[in-house]
mmCIF file of C-alpha atoms in Angstrom:
data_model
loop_
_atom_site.group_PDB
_atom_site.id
_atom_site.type_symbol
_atom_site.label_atom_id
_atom_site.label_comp_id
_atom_site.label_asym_id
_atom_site.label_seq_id
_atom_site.Cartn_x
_atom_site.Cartn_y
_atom_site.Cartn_z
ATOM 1 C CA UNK A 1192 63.231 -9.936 -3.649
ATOM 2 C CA UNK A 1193 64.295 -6.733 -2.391
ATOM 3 C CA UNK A 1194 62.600 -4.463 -0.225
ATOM 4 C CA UNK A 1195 61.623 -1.785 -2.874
ATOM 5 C CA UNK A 1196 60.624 -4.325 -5.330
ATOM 6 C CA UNK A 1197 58.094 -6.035 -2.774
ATOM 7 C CA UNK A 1198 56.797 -2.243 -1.615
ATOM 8 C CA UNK A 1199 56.322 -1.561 -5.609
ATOM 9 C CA UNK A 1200 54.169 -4.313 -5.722
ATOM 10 C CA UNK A 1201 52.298 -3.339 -3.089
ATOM 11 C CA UNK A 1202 51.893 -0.235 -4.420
ATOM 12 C CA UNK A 1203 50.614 -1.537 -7.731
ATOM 13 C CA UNK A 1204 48.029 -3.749 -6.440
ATOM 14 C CA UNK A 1205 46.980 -0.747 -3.938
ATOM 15 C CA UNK A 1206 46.730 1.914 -7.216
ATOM 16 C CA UNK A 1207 44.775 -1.164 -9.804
ATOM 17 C CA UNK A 1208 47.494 -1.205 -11.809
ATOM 18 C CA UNK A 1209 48.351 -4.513 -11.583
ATOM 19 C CA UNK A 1210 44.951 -6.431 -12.164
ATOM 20 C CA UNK A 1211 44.475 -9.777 -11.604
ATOM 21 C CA UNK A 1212 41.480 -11.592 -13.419
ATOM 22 C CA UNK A 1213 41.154 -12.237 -17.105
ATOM 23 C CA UNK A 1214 42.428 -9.785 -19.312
ATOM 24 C CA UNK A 1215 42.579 -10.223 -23.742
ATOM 25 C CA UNK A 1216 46.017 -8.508 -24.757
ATOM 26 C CA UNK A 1217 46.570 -7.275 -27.844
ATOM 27 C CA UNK A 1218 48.884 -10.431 -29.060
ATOM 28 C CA UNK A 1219 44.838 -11.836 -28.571
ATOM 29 C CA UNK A 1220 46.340 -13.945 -25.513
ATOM 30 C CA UNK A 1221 43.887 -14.192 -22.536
ATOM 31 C CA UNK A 1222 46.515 -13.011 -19.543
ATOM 32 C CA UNK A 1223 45.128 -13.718 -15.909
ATOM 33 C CA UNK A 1224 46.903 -10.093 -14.590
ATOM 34 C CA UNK A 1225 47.411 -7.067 -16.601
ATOM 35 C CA UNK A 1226 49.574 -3.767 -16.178
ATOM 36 C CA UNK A 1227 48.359 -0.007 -17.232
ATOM 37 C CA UNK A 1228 51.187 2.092 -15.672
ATOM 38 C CA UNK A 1229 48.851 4.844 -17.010
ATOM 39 C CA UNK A 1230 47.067 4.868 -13.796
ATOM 40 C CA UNK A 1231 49.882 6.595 -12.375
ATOM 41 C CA UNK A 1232 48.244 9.365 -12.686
ATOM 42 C CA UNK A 1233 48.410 11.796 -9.615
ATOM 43 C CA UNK A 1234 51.227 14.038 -8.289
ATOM 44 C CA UNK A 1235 51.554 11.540 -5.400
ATOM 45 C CA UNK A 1236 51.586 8.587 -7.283
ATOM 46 C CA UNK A 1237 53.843 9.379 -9.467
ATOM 47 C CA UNK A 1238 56.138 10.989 -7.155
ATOM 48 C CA UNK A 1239 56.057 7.458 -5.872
ATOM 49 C CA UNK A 1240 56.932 5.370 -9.104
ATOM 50 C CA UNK A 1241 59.964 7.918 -9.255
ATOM 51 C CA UNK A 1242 61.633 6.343 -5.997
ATOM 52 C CA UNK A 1243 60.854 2.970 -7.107
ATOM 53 C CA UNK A 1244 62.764 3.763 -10.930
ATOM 54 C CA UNK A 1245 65.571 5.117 -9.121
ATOM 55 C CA UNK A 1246 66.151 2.502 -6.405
ATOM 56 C CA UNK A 1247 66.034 -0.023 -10.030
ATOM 57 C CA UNK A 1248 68.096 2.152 -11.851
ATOM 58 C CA UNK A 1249 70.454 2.509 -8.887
ATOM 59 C CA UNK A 1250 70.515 -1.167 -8.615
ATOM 60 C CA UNK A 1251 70.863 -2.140 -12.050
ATOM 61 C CA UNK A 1252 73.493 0.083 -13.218
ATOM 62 C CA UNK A 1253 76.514 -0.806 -10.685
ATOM 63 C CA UNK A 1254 78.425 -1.807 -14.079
ATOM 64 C CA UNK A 1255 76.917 0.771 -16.935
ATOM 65 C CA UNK A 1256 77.545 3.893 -17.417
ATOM 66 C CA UNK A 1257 75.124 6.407 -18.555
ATOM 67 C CA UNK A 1258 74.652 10.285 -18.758
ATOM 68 C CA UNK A 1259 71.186 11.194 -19.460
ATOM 69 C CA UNK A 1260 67.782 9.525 -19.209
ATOM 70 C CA UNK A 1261 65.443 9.460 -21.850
ATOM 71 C CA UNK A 1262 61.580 8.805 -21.807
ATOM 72 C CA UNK A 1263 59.678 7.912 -24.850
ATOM 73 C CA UNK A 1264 56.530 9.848 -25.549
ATOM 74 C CA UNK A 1265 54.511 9.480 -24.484
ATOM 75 C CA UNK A 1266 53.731 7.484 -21.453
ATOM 76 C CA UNK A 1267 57.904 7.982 -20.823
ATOM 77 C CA UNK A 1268 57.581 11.562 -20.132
ATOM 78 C CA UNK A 1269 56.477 11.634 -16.702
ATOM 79 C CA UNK A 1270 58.132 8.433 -15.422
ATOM 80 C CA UNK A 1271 61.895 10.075 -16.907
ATOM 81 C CA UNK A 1272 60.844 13.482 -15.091
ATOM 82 C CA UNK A 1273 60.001 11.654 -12.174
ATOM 83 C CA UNK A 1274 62.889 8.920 -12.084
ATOM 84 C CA UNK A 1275 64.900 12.666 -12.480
ATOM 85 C CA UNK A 1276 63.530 13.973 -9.331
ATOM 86 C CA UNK A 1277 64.174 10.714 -7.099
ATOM 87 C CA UNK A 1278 67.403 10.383 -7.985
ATOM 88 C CA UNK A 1279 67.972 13.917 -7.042
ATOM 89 C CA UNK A 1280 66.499 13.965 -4.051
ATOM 90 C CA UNK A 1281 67.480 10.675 -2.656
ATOM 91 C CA UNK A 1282 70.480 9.701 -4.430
ATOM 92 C CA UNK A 1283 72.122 13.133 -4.751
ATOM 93 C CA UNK A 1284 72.556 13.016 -8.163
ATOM 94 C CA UNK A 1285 71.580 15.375 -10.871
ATOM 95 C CA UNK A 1286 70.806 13.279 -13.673
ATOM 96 C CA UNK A 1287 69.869 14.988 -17.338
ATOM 97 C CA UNK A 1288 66.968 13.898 -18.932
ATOM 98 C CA UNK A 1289 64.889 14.536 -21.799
ATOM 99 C CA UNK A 1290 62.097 13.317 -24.089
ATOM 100 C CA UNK A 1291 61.211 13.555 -27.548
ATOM 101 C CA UNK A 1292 57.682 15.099 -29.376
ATOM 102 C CA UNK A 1293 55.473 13.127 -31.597
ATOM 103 C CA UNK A 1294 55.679 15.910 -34.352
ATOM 104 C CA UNK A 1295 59.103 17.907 -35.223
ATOM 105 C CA UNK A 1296 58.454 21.668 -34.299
ATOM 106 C CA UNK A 1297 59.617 23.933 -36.695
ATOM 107 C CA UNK A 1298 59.780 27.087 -34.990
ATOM 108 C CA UNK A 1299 61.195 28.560 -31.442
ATOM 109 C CA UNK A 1300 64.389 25.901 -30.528
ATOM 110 C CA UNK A 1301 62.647 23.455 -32.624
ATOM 111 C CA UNK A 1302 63.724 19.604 -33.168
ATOM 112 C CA UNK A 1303 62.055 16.938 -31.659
ATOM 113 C CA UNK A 1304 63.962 16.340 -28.558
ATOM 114 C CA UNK A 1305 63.195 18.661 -25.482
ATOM 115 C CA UNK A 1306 65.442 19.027 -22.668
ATOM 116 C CA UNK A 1307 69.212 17.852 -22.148
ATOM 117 C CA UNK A 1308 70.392 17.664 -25.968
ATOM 118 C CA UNK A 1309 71.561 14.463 -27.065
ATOM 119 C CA UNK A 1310 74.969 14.123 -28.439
ATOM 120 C CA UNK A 1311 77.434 11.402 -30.044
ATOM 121 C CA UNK A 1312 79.151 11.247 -26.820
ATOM 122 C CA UNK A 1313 76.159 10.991 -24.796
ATOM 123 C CA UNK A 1314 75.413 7.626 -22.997
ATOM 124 C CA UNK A 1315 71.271 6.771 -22.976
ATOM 125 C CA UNK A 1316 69.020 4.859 -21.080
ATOM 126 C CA UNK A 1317 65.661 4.605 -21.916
ATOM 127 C CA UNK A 1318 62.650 4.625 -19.311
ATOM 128 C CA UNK A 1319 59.510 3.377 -19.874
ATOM 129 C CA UNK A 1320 57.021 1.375 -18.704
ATOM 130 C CA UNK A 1321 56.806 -1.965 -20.022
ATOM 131 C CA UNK A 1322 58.170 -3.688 -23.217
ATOM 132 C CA UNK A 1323 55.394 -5.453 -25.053
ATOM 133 C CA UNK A 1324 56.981 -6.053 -28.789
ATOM 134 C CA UNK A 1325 59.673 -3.740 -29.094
ATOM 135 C CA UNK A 1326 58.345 -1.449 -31.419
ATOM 136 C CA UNK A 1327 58.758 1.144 -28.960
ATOM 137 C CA UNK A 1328 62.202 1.085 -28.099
ATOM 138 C CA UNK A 1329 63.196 0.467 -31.564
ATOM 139 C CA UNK A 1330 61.731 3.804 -32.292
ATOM 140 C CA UNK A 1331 63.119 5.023 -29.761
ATOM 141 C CA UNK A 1332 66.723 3.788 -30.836
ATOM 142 C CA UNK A 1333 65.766 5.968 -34.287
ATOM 143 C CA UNK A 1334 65.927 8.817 -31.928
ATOM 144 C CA UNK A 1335 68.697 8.287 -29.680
ATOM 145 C CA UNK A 1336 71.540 6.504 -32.300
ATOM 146 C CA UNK A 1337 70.363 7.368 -35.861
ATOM 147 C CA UNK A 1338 68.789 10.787 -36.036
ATOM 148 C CA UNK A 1339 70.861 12.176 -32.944
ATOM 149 C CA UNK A 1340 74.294 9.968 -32.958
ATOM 150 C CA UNK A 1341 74.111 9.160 -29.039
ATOM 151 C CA UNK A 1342 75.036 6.052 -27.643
ATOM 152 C CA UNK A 1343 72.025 3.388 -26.238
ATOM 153 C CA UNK A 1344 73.306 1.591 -23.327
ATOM 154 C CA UNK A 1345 70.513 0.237 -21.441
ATOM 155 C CA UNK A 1346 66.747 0.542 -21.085
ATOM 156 C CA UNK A 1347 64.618 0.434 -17.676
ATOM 157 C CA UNK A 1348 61.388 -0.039 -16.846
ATOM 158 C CA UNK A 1349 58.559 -1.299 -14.506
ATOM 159 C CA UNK A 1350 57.516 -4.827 -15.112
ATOM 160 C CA UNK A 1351 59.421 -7.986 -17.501
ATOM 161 C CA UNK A 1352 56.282 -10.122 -17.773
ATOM 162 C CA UNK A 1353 59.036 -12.925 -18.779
ATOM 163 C CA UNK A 1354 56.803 -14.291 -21.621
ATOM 164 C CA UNK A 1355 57.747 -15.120 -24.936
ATOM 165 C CA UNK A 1356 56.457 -13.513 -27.947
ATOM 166 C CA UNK A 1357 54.675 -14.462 -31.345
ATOM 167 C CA UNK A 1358 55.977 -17.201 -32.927
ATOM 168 C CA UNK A 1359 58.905 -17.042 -30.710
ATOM 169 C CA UNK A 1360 60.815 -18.511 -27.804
ATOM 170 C CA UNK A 1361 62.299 -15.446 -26.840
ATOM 171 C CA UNK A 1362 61.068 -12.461 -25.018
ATOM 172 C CA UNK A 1363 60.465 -9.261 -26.224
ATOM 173 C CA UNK A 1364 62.997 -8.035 -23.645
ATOM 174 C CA UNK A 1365 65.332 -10.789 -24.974
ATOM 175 C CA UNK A 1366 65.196 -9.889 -28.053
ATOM 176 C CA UNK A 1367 66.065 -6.179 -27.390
ATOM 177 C CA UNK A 1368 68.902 -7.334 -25.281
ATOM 178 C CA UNK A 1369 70.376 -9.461 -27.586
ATOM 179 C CA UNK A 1370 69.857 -7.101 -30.673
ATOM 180 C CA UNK A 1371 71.208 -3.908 -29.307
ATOM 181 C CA UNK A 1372 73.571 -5.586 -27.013
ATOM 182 C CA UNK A 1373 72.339 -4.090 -23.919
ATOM 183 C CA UNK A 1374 71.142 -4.462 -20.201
ATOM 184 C CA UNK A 1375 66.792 -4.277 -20.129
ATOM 185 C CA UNK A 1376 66.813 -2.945 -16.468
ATOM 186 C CA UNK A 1377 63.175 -3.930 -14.599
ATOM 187 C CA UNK A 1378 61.772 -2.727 -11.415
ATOM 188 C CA UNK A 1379 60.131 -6.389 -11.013
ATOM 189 C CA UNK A 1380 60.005 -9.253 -12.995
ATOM 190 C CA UNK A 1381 56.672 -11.322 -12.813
ATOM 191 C CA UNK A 1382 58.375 -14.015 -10.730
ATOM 192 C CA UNK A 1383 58.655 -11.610 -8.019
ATOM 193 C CA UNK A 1384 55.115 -10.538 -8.288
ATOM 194 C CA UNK A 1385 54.249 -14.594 -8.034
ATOM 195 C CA UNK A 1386 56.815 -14.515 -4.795
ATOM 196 C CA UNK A 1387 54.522 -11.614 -3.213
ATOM 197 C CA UNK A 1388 51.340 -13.063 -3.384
ATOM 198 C CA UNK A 1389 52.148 -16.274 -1.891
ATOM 199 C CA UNK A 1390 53.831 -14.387 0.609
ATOM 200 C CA UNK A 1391 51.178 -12.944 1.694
ATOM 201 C CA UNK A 1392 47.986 -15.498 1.097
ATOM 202 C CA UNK A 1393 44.804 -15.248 -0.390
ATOM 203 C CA UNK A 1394 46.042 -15.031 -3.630
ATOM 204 C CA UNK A 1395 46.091 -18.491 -4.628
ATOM 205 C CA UNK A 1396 43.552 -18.503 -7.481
ATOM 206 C CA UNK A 1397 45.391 -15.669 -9.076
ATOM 207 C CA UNK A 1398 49.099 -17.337 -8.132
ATOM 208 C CA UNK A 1399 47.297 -20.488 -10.062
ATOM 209 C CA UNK A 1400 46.263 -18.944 -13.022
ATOM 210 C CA UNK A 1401 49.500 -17.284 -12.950
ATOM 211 C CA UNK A 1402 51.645 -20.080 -13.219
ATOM 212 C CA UNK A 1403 49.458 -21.821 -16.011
ATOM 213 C CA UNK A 1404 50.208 -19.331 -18.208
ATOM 214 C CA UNK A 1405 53.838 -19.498 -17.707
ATOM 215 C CA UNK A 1406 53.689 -22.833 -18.368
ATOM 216 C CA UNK A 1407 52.079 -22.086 -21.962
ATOM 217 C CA UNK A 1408 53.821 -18.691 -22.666
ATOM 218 C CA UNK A 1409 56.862 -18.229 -19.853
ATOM 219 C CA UNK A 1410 60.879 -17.470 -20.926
#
């Protein structure tokens, strides 16, 4: 585990949003942590979560190549704008970005994307928070490939809780992979969230619970 993977958990944990406890998901499975990246939700916080995307994206994308950023409304829009800013300000590198709207506006520049426009020889990676079924990013491929003829080449975001989905042995995350035939970028993967708390002790129960529902629902 890598420094800024182990201070992201921290983080988390510190800002409740990673919960540990019993927690029914919307798949109707009873998960003993849960993950609302929604409580990101201050100017320091989120300033935060920035560094942490762009030490993952910096990490992740040694072999891909990739022009602008993309965040998915609508919980993408401030974690793209913020990955934006890190990587400016630590990396040195001015990366477009831009995001879509729910509704197509029909007046001023109109469309539905807003910022950098997307083009056919654009390279995309998504950012958002976690992938649950895929129904997200599959949308989100509408956007990018079909309705704007860019080119999808990867997808980052915060947490791969490495379990397998309905009436499946794959994960969600898998199953994007091996669909659109690219990389699924993560800041942490829950193995390295069970690494931290037995690290650091007093986590056992949770670390417990943890790993019994691996056993039942793990990739």
């Amino acid at each position: 585990m890598k420094d800024y993977q182990r201070e992201f958990i921290e983080f988390a944990i510190e800002m409740g949003v990673l919960k540990f406890g019993q927690f029914t998901l919307k798949s109707g499975r009873i998960s003993p942590y849960f993950f609302n990246a929604g409580l990101f939700n201050t100017g320091e916080s989120l300033a935060k979560i920035g560094k942490f995307y762009a030490a993952a994206l910096e990490d992740g994308t040694k072999d891909v190549e990739y022009d602008v950023l993309f965040g998915p409304a609508y919980k993408g829009i401030p974690l793209v704008s913020s990955t934006a800013v890190a990587m400016s300000n630590i990396y040195k590198k001015d990366v477009p970005f831009c995001f879509n709207r729910k509704e197509k506006k029909d007046h001023g520049e109109g469309g539905t994307i807003v910022g950098t426009e997307l083009t056919s020889d654009k390279k995309v990676i998504i950012v958002d928070d976690v992938i649950t079924a895929g129904t997200a990013i599959r949308e989100a491929v509408e956007i990018i490939q079909v309705q704007n003829k860019a080119k999808l080449v990867g997808v980052l975001i915060a947490l791969d809780r490495q379990e397998k989905g309905k009436d499946t042995d794959s994960s969600a995350i898998q199953q994007v992979e091996k669909e659109f035939n690219i990389p699924v970028i993560c800041i942490v993967k829950l193995e390295h969230v069970i690494e931290y708390l037995e690290s650091i002790g007093g986590w056992e129960e949770s670390v417990k619970q943890i790993r019994e529902y691996r056993k039942q629902y793990g990739v």
